[in-house]
Backbone as a chain_set.jsonl record, in Angstrom:
{"seq": "XXXXXXXXXXXXXXXXXXXXXXXXXXXXXXXXXXXXXXXXXXXXXXXXXXXXXXXXXXXXXXXXXXXXXXXXX", "coords": {"N": [[54.835, 377.25, 115.19], [55.016, 379.462, 113.591], [52.962, 379.148, 111.788], [50.724, 379.616, 113.34], [51.081, 382.317, 113.966], [50.928, 383.365, 111.381], [48.277, 382.699, 110.781], [46.909, 384.311, 112.649], [47.7, 386.871, 111.787], [46.567, 386.907, 109.194], [43.883, 386.702, 109.898], [43.455, 389.119, 111.291], [43.985, 390.925, 109.21], [41.911, 390.277, 107.438], [39.643, 390.915, 109.003], [39.965, 393.662, 109.322], [40.338, 394.816, 106.755], [38.828, 393.473, 104.764], [36.253, 392.815, 105.548], [32.938, 393.946, 105.384], [31.585, 396.252, 107.314], [28.56, 397.149, 109.029], [26.921, 400.367, 108.785], [26.433, 402.911, 111.34], [23.732, 403.662, 111.45], [22.497, 401.538, 110.076], [23.113, 399.477, 111.833], [21.693, 400.274, 114.142], [19.051, 400.211, 113.146], [18.745, 397.487, 112.484], [19.103, 396.379, 115.012], [16.854, 397.351, 116.37], [14.854, 396.035, 114.929], [15.398, 393.364, 115.629], [14.973, 393.441, 118.426], [12.244, 394.167, 118.583], [11.068, 391.99, 117.209], [11.836, 389.926, 118.948], [10.411, 390.602, 121.285], [7.778, 390.37, 120.346], [7.667, 387.613, 119.695], [8.143, 386.56, 122.253], [5.822, 387.426, 123.578], [3.887, 386.019, 122.132], [4.561, 383.363, 122.796], [4.165, 383.514, 125.582], [1.393, 383.996, 125.588], [0.441, 381.596, 124.455], [1.321, 379.726, 126.391], [-0.105, 380.659, 128.643], [-2.74, 380.341, 127.771], [-2.907, 377.578, 127.454], [-2.494, 376.813, 130.033], [-0.161, 376.774, 131.48], [1.267, 378.073, 134.044], [3.072, 378.124, 136.122], [2.372, 378.312, 138.736], [1.032, 376.248, 141.036], [-1.248, 376.508, 142.573], [-2.903, 378.14, 141.205], [-5.92, 379.62, 140.013], [-6.586, 379.626, 137.373], [-6.491, 377.204, 135.048], [-6.238, 376.867, 132.415], [-7.061, 375.884, 129.015], [-6.539, 373.151, 128.791], [-6.796, 372.373, 131.472], [-9.524, 372.83, 131.823], [-10.581, 370.939, 130.03], [-9.586, 368.56, 131.177], [-10.947, 368.662, 133.577], [-13.526, 368.116, 132.813], [-13.565, 365.397, 132.441]], "CA": [[54.474, 378.537, 115.759], [54.901, 380.447, 112.513], [51.634, 378.992, 111.179], [49.775, 380.287, 114.235], [51.278, 383.753, 113.758], [50.387, 383.66, 110.051], [46.816, 382.63, 110.899], [46.452, 385.501, 113.375], [47.889, 388.028, 110.897], [45.555, 386.846, 108.14], [42.592, 386.989, 110.518], [43.399, 390.561, 111.542], [43.883, 391.58, 107.901], [40.559, 390.072, 106.914], [38.667, 391.649, 109.812], [40.148, 395.105, 109.18], [40.315, 395.313, 105.383], [37.954, 392.779, 103.824], [34.889, 392.695, 106.063], [32.114, 395.141, 105.238], [30.866, 396.464, 108.557], [27.388, 398.011, 108.829], [27.008, 401.728, 109.304], [25.784, 403.059, 112.643], [22.278, 403.675, 111.24], [22.091, 400.167, 109.749], [23.209, 398.699, 113.067], [20.568, 400.654, 114.994], [17.806, 399.724, 112.543], [18.694, 396.033, 112.636], [18.927, 396.085, 116.435], [15.444, 397.606, 116.689], [14.076, 394.939, 114.34], [15.608, 392.158, 116.441], [14.325, 393.625, 119.729], [10.788, 394.113, 118.381], [10.715, 390.603, 116.884], [11.992, 389.127, 120.167], [9.287, 390.905, 122.179], [6.568, 389.783, 119.759], [7.735, 386.153, 119.87], [7.972, 386.279, 123.682], [4.403, 387.606, 123.903], [3.15, 384.895, 121.541], [4.821, 382.177, 123.625], [3.461, 383.725, 126.842], [-0.038, 383.796, 125.339], [0.172, 380.166, 124.272], [1.48, 379.077, 127.693], [-1.202, 381.056, 129.519], [-3.968, 379.734, 127.256], [-2.869, 376.138, 127.717], [-2.571, 376.66, 131.471], [1.165, 376.641, 132.078], [1.485, 379.344, 134.732], [4.139, 378.009, 137.096], [1.792, 378.346, 140.077], [0.137, 375.091, 141.137], [-2.487, 376.895, 143.244], [-3.581, 379.127, 140.369], [-7.304, 379.275, 139.671], [-6.64, 379.435, 135.923], [-5.831, 375.973, 134.624], [-6.158, 376.888, 130.968], [-7.979, 375.044, 128.249], [-6.302, 371.753, 129.166], [-7.409, 372.166, 132.778], [-10.966, 372.754, 131.607], [-10.871, 369.644, 129.402], [-9.339, 367.507, 132.167], [-11.982, 368.755, 134.603], [-14.745, 367.52, 132.274], [-13.485, 363.932, 132.505]], "C": [[54.275, 379.59, 114.665], [53.538, 380.349, 111.826], [50.567, 379.676, 112.032], [49.864, 381.799, 114.039], [50.706, 384.179, 112.402], [48.856, 383.661, 110.075], [46.27, 383.888, 111.576], [46.587, 386.743, 112.494], [46.847, 388.052, 109.786], [44.163, 387.163, 108.684], [42.426, 388.485, 110.76], [43.237, 391.317, 110.225], [42.478, 391.454, 107.335], [39.532, 390.895, 107.681], [38.765, 393.161, 109.594], [39.884, 395.572, 107.751], [39.255, 394.681, 104.491], [36.499, 392.678, 104.274], [34.165, 394.022, 105.864], [31.252, 395.276, 106.492], [29.662, 397.354, 108.297], [27.649, 399.417, 109.36], [26.261, 401.789, 110.636], [24.26, 403.034, 112.502], [21.759, 402.281, 110.902], [22.092, 399.294, 110.999], [22.041, 399.002, 114.0], [19.254, 400.107, 114.451], [17.67, 398.215, 112.723], [18.508, 395.625, 114.095], [17.477, 396.287, 116.846], [14.568, 396.492, 116.144], [14.188, 393.681, 115.191], [14.902, 392.277, 117.785], [12.807, 393.519, 119.594], [10.345, 392.686, 118.079], [10.817, 389.71, 118.115], [10.836, 389.351, 121.135], [8.004, 390.281, 121.647], [6.551, 388.272, 119.956], [7.546, 385.778, 121.332], [6.509, 386.418, 124.092], [3.548, 386.481, 123.328], [3.334, 383.639, 122.389], [4.13, 382.308, 124.973], [1.971, 383.476, 126.672], [-0.391, 382.331, 125.177], [0.287, 379.422, 125.601], [0.311, 379.402, 128.614], [-2.506, 380.41, 129.084], [-4.027, 378.252, 127.585], [-2.904, 375.868, 129.219], [-1.236, 376.451, 132.149], [1.489, 377.98, 132.729], [2.634, 379.289, 135.72], [3.647, 378.029, 138.527], [0.767, 377.23, 140.175], [-1.207, 375.448, 141.767], [-3.283, 377.918, 142.437], [-5.001, 378.671, 140.049], [-7.45, 379.043, 138.174], [-5.826, 378.208, 135.548], [-5.755, 375.875, 133.109], [-7.163, 375.968, 130.316], [-7.788, 373.577, 128.608], [-6.91, 371.44, 130.529], [-8.913, 372.037, 132.68], [-11.349, 371.403, 131.012], [-10.673, 368.51, 130.396], [-10.424, 367.49, 133.236], [-13.284, 368.104, 134.128], [-14.733, 365.999, 132.424], [-13.19, 363.502, 133.882]], "O": [[53.457, 380.498, 114.81], [53.017, 381.351, 111.336], [49.616, 380.249, 111.5], [48.842, 382.48, 113.956], [50.075, 385.23, 112.293], [48.219, 384.52, 109.465], [45.279, 384.46, 111.122], [45.683, 387.577, 112.46], [46.302, 389.11, 109.471], [43.361, 387.814, 108.013], [41.374, 389.052, 110.465], [42.436, 392.249, 110.139], [41.923, 392.42, 106.812], [38.648, 391.504, 107.079], [37.757, 393.863, 109.673], [39.267, 396.619, 107.552], [38.822, 395.318, 103.531], [35.609, 392.476, 103.447], [34.715, 395.088, 106.141], [30.311, 394.51, 106.7], [29.724, 398.23, 107.434], [28.473, 399.628, 110.25], [25.554, 400.854, 111.012], [23.57, 402.451, 113.339], [20.699, 401.882, 111.384], [21.193, 398.478, 111.201], [21.462, 398.087, 114.585], [18.432, 399.595, 115.212], [16.597, 397.724, 113.073], [17.831, 394.637, 114.383], [16.927, 395.477, 117.592], [13.638, 396.047, 116.817], [13.189, 393.009, 115.446], [14.291, 391.311, 118.242], [12.157, 392.855, 120.402], [9.351, 392.219, 118.635], [9.979, 388.83, 118.311], [10.336, 388.401, 121.738], [7.224, 389.722, 122.417], [5.527, 387.711, 120.343], [6.87, 384.795, 121.636], [6.009, 385.609, 124.873], [2.592, 386.039, 123.965], [2.367, 382.931, 122.667], [3.566, 381.334, 125.472], [1.349, 382.823, 127.51], [-1.407, 381.872, 125.699], [-0.554, 378.578, 125.91], [-0.208, 378.516, 129.293], [-3.295, 379.977, 129.924], [-5.081, 377.734, 127.954], [-3.31, 374.782, 129.632], [-1.19, 375.993, 133.291], [1.932, 378.912, 132.057], [3.13, 380.341, 136.124], [4.426, 377.785, 139.448], [-0.25, 377.254, 139.482], [-2.202, 374.766, 141.524], [-4.241, 378.498, 142.948], [-5.251, 377.484, 139.84], [-8.358, 378.326, 137.751], [-4.607, 378.187, 135.717], [-5.252, 374.883, 132.581], [-8.002, 375.356, 130.978], [-8.764, 372.835, 128.72], [-7.477, 370.365, 130.723], [-9.515, 371.222, 133.379], [-12.327, 370.789, 131.438], [-11.494, 367.594, 130.461], [-10.781, 366.428, 133.744], [-14.057, 367.597, 134.941], [-15.794, 365.382, 132.524], [-13.082, 362.305, 134.146]]}, "num_chains": 1, "name": "protein.A"}
């Protein structure tokens, strides 16, 4: 049990005294970067899915490029 208590005390000491936490401005800037990058990646994936014809609706008139190719054969 003493080893568990020692581990917890060392963890608290490290988190409070040794970790360099970002400032509020750094945190906000990094959060904005992550949100913008996530939106851009989501839009790219949506565009690729829509172009290929993955819409989730089987009755959709848009079948994408693959639907066009399959229709030719």
